[in-house]
CSV table of C-alpha atoms in Angstrom, one decimal:
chain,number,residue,atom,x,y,z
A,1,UNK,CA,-12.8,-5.0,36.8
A,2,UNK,CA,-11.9,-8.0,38.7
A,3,UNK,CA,-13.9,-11.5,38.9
A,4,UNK,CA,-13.9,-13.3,42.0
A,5,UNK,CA,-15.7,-16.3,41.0
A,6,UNK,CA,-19.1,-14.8,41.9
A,7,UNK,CA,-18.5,-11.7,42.3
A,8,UNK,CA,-17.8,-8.9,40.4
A,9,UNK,CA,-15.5,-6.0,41.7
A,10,UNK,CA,-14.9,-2.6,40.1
A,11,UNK,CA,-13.2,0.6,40.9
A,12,UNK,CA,-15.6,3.5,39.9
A,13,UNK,CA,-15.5,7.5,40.9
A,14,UNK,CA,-18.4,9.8,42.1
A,15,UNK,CA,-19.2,12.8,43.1
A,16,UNK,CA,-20.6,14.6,46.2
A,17,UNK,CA,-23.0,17.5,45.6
A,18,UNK,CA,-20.1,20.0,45.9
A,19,UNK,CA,-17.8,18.3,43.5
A,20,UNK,CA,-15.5,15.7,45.9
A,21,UNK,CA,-14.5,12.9,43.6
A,22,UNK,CA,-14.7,10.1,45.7
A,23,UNK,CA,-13.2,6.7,44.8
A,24,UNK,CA,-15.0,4.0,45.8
A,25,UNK,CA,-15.3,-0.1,44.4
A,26,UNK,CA,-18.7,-1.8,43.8
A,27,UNK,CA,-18.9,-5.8,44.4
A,28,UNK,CA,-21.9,-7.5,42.7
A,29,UNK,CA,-22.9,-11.2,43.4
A,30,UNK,CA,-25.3,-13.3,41.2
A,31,UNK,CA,-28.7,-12.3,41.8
A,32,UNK,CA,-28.9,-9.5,44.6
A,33,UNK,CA,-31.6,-8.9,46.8
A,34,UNK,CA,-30.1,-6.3,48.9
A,35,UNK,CA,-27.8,-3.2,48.4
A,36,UNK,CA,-25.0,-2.5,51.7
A,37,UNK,CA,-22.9,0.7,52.0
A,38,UNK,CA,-19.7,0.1,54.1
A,39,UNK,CA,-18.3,3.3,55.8
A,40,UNK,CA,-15.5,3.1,57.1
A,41,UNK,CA,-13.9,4.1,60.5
A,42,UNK,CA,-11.8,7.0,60.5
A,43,UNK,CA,-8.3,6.7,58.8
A,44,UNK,CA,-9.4,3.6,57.4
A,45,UNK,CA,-9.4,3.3,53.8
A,46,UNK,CA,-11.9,1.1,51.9
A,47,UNK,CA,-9.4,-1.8,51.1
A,48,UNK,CA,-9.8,-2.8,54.7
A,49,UNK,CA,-13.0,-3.8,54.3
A,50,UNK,CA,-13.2,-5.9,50.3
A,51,UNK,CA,-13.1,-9.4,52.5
A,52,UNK,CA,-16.8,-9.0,54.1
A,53,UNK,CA,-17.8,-6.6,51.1
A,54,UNK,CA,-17.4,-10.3,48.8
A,55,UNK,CA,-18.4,-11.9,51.5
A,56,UNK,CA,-21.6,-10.2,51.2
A,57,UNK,CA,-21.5,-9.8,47.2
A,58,UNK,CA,-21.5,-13.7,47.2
A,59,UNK,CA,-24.3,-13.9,49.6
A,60,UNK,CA,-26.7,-11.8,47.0
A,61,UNK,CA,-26.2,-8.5,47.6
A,62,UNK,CA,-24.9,-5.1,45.7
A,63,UNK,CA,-22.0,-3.3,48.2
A,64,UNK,CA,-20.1,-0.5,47.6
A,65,UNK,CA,-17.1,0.6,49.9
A,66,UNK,CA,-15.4,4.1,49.1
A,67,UNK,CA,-13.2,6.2,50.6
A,68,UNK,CA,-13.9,9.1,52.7
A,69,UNK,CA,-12.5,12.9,51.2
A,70,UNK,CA,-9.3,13.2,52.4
A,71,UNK,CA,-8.5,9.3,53.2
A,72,UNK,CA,-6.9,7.1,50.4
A,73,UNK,CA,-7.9,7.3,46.8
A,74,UNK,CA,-9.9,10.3,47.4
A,75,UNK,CA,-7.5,12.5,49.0
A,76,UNK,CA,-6.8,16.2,48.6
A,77,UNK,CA,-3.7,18.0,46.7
A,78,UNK,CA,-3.1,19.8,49.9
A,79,UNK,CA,-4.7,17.9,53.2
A,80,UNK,CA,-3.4,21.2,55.3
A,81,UNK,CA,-5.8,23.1,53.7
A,82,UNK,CA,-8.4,21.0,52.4
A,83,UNK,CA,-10.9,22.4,54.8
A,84,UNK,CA,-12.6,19.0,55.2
A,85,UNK,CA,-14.7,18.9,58.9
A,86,UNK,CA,-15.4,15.9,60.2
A,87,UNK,CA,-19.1,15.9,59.8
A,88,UNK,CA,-18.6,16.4,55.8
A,89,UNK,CA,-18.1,12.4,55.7
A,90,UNK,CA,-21.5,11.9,56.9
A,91,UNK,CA,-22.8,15.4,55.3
A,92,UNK,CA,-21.7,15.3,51.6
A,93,UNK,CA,-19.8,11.7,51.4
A,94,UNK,CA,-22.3,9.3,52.9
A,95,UNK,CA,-24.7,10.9,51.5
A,96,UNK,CA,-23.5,11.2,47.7
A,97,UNK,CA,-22.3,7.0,48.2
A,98,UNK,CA,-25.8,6.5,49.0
A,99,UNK,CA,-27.4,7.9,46.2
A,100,UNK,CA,-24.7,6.0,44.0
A,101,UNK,CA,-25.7,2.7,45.3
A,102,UNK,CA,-29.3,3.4,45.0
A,103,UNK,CA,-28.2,3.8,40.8
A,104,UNK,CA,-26.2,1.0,41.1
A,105,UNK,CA,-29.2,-1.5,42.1
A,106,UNK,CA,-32.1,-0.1,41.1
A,107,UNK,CA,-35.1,-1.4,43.0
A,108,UNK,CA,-32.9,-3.4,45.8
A,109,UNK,CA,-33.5,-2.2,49.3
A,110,UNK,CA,-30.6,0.0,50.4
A,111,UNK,CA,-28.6,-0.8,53.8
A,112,UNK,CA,-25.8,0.5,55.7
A,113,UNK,CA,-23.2,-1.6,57.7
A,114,UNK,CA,-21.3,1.4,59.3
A,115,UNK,CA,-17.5,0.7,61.1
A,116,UNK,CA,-16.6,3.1,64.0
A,117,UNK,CA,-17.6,6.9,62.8
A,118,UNK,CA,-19.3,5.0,59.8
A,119,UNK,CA,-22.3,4.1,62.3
A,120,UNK,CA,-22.1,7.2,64.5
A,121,UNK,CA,-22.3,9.5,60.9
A,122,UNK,CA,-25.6,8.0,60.1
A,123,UNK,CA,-27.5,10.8,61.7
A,124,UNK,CA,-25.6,13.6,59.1
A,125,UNK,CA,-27.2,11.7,56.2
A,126,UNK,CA,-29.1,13.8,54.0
A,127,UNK,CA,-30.7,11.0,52.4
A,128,UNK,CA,-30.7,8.1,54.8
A,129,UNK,CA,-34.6,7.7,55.2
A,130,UNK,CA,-34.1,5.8,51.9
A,131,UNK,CA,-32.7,3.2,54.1
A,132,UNK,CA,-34.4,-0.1,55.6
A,133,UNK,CA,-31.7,-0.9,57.8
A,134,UNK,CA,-28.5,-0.4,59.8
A,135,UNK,CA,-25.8,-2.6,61.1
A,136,UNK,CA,-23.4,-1.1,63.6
A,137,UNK,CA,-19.7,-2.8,64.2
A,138,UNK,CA,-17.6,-1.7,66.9
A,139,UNK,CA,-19.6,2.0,66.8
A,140,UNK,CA,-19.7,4.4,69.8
A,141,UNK,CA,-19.1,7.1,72.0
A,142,UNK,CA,-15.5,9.2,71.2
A,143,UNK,CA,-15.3,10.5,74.5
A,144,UNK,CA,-12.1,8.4,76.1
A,145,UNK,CA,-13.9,8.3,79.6
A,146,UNK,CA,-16.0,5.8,78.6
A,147,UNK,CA,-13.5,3.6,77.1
A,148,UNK,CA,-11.2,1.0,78.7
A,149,UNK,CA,-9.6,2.5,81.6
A,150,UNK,CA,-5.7,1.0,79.9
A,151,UNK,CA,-6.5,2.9,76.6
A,152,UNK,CA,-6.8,6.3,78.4
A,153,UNK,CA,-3.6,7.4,78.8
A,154,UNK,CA,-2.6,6.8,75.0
A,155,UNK,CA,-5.5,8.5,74.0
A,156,UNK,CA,-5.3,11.3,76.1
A,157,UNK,CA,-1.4,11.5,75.0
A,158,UNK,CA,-2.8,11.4,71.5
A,159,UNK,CA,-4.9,14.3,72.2
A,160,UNK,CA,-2.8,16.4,73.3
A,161,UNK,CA,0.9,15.3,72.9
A,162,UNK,CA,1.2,14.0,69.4
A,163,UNK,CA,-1.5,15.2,68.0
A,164,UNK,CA,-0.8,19.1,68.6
A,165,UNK,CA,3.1,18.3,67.7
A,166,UNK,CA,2.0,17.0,64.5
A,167,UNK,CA,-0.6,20.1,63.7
A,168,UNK,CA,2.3,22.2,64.4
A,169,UNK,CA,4.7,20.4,62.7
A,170,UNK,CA,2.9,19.3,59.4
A,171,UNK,CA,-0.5,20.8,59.7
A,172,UNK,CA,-2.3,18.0,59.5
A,173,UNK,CA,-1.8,14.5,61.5
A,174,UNK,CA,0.3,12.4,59.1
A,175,UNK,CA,0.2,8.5,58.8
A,176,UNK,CA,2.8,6.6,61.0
A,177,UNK,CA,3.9,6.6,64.8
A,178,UNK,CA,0.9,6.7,67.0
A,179,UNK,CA,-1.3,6.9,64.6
A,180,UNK,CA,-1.9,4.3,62.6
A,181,UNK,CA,-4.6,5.3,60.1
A,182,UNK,CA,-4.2,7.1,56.8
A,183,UNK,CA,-3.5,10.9,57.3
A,184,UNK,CA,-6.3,13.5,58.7
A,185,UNK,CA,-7.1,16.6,57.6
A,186,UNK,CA,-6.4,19.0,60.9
A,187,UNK,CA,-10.0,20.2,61.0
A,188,UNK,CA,-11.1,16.0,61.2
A,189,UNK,CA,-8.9,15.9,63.8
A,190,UNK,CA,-9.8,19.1,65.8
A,191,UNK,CA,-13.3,18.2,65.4
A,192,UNK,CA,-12.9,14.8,66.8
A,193,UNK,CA,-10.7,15.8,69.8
A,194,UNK,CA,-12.8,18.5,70.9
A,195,UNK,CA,-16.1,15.9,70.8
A,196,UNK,CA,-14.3,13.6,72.4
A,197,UNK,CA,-13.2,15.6,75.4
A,198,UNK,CA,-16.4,15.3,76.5
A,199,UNK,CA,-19.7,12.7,77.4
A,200,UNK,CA,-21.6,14.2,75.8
A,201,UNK,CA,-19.9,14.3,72.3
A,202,UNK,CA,-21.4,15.6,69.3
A,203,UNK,CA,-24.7,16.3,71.4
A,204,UNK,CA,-24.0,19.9,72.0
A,205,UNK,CA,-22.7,21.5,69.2
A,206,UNK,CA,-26.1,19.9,67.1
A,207,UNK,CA,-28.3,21.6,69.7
A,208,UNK,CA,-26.7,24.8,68.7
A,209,UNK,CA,-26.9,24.4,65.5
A,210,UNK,CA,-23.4,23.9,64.0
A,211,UNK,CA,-23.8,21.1,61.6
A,212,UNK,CA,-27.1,20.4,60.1
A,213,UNK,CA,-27.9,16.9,61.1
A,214,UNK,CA,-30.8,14.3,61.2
A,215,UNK,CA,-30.0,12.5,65.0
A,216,UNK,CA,-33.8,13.3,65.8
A,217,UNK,CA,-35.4,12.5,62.4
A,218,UNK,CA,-37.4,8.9,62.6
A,219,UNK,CA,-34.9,6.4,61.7
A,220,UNK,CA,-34.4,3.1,60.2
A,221,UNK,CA,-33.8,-0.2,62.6
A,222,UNK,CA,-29.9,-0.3,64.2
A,223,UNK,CA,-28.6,-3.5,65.1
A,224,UNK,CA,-25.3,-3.0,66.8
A,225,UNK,CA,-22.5,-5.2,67.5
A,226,UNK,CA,-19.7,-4.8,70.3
A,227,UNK,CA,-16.5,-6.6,70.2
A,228,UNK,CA,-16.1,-7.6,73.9
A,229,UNK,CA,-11.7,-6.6,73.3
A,230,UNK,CA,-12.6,-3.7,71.8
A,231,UNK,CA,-10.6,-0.5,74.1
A,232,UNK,CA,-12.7,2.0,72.1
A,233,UNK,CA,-16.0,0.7,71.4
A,234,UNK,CA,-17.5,-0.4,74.9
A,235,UNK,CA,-20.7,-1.3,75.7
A,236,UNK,CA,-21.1,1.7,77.4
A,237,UNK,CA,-19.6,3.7,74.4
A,238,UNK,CA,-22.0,2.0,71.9
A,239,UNK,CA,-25.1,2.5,74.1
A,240,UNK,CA,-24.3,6.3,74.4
A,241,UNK,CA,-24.5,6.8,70.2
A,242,UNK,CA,-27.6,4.7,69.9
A,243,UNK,CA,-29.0,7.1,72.4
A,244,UNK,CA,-28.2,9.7,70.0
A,245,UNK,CA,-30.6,8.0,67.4
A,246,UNK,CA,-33.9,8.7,69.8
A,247,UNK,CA,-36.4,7.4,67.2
A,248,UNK,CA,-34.9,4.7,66.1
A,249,UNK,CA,-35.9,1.1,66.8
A,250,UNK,CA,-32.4,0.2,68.4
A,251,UNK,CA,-30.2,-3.4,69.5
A,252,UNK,CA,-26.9,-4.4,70.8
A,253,UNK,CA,-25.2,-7.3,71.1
A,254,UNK,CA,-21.8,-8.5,72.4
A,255,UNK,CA,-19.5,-10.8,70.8
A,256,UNK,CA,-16.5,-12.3,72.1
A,257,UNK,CA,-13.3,-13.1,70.1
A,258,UNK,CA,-13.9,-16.8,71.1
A,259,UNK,CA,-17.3,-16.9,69.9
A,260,UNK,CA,-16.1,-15.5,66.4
A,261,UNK,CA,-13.2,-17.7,66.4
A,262,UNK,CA,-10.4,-15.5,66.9
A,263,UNK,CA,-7.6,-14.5,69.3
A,264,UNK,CA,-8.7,-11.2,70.1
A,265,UNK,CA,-10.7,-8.9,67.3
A,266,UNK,CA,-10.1,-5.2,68.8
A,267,UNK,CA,-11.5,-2.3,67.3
A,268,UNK,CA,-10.8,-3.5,63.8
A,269,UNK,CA,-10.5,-7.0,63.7
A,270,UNK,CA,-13.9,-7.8,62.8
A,271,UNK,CA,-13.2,-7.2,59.2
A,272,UNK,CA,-10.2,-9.1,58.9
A,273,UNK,CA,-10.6,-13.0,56.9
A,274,UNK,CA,-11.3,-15.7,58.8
A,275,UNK,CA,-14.9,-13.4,60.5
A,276,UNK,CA,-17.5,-15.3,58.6
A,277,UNK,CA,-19.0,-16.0,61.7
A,278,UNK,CA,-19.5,-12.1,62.3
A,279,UNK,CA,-20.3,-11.4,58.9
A,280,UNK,CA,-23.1,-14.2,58.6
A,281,UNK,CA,-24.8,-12.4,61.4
A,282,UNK,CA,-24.1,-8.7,59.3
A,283,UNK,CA,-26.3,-10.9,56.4
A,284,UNK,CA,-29.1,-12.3,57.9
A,285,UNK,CA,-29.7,-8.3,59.9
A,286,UNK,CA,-29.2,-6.5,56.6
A,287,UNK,CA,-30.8,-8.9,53.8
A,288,UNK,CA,-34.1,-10.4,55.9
A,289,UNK,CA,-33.6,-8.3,59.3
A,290,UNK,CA,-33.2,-11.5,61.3
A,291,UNK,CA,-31.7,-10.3,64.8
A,292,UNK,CA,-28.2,-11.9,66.5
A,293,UNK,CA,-29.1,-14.1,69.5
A,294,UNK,CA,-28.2,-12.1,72.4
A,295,UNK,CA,-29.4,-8.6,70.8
A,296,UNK,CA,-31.0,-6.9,73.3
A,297,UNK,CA,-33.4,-3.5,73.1
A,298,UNK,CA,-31.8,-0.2,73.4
């Protein structure tokens, strides 16, 4: 357990409903008045995100960040054959970190602030009509098309170059080289390229019934925030996953890296130190459901 000042941060384990340990670290400020599950993008592991989880802690709130099965502390033996799918994050992890929060602050409203897949995995929640509200950062659309036209030739290379060598090769996609996230498990990664070679995305393998999913279950309020220098999550990307949420009270709201004080923020920059002005905005959406200026309806 480690006090910072005002908040408190542990390292505990849970369990999914089929028996994944998951590692995950709990930050409690004085006080709380909300709960906040951070998800993560994928290959991130939860350390990435401990600045805005104290941030938030020292506001007043309960947050727990975890890892997803497969990525950091709750990684598999084998990742080759682990058998984890990319949906299982949102399925069985999302789900199970939900229901840990909800025992770790009893009676405080629960809330999501979902990074990349973290947002777009909403939808496989089993459980995530207990929520009373979502944040979005830099979530949207896989499908490179509708990404910046100079990222399209590295992902496209990524694809289909490196990614099949390193299948071949290792049988999963290692950490390192072009990719610079934690391992994948190879079905993560199959998953996610075959989604992403098309517009429509996840879309048509839910209308035929290969994952069970919630997309068009009545939804809790999304606010969503774009980083204008993010390659990945455009505009356009972000606005097609909202679309996937069709009854769902829905915003979206751009941000420059000048207006948050910073260089350039990318894809993950906005949960680097020094993003207060970002993560004042995640606050006042998640703990009294005040909107961004600029958020416009979706």
């Amino acid at each position: 357990m480690l006090d910072q000042g005002d908040v408190i941060a542990e390292d505990i384990k849970f369990r999914a409903e089929d028996g994944w340990e998951l590692a995950g670290t709990v930050y409690r400020g004085a006080a709380p008045q909300v709960a906040i599950l951070i998800s993560a993008g994928t290959g991130f592991p939860r350390r990435i995100y401990r600045h805005v989880a104290a941030y938030l802690a020292q506001r007043g709130a309960v947050v727990l960040i975890y890892d997803f099965r497969g990525i950091g502390e709750s990684g598999a033996e084998n990742l080759a054959v682990s058998g984890i799918d990319y949906p299982d994050w949102g399925r069985l992890d999302m789900t199970a970190a939900l229901e840990h929060l909800q025992s770790l602050a009893p009676g405080l409203p629960l809330t999501t602030l979902g990074h990349s897949i973290g947002g777009q995995f909403v939808g496989f929640m089993q459980n995530h009509d207990k929520t009373s509200r979502h944040a979005f950062v830099a979530v949207g659309n896989g499908h490179w098309g509708v990404h910046k036209l100079r990222n399209m030739p590295l992902e496209l290379f990524f694809w289909w170059g490196f990614g099949s060598y390193c299948l071949a090769r290792h049988g999963y996609i290692p950490a390192g080289g072009l990719w610079g996230g934690e391992a994948l498990p190879p079905n993560v990664f199959r998953t996610w390229r075959r989604w992403s070679a098309r517009r429509g995305y996840l879309l048509p393998e839910l209308s035929e019934g290969r994952y069970p999913h919630h997309f068009d279950d009545p939804c809790s309020p999304i606010n969503a925030w774009v980083l204008s220098d993010d390659p990945i999550a455009t505009e356009t990307a972000c606005g097609d996953t909202l679309s996937h949420y069709s009854r769902a009270e829905k915003h979206l709201v751009v941000r420059t890296p000048r207006q948050l004080g910073a260089r350039k923020v990318g894809h993950d920059g906005a949960f680097r130190k020094g993003r207060e002005a970002l993560w004042a905005e995640l606050w006042e959406w998640l703990a009294a459901g005040q909107l961004p200026n600029g958020a416009e309806p979706q």
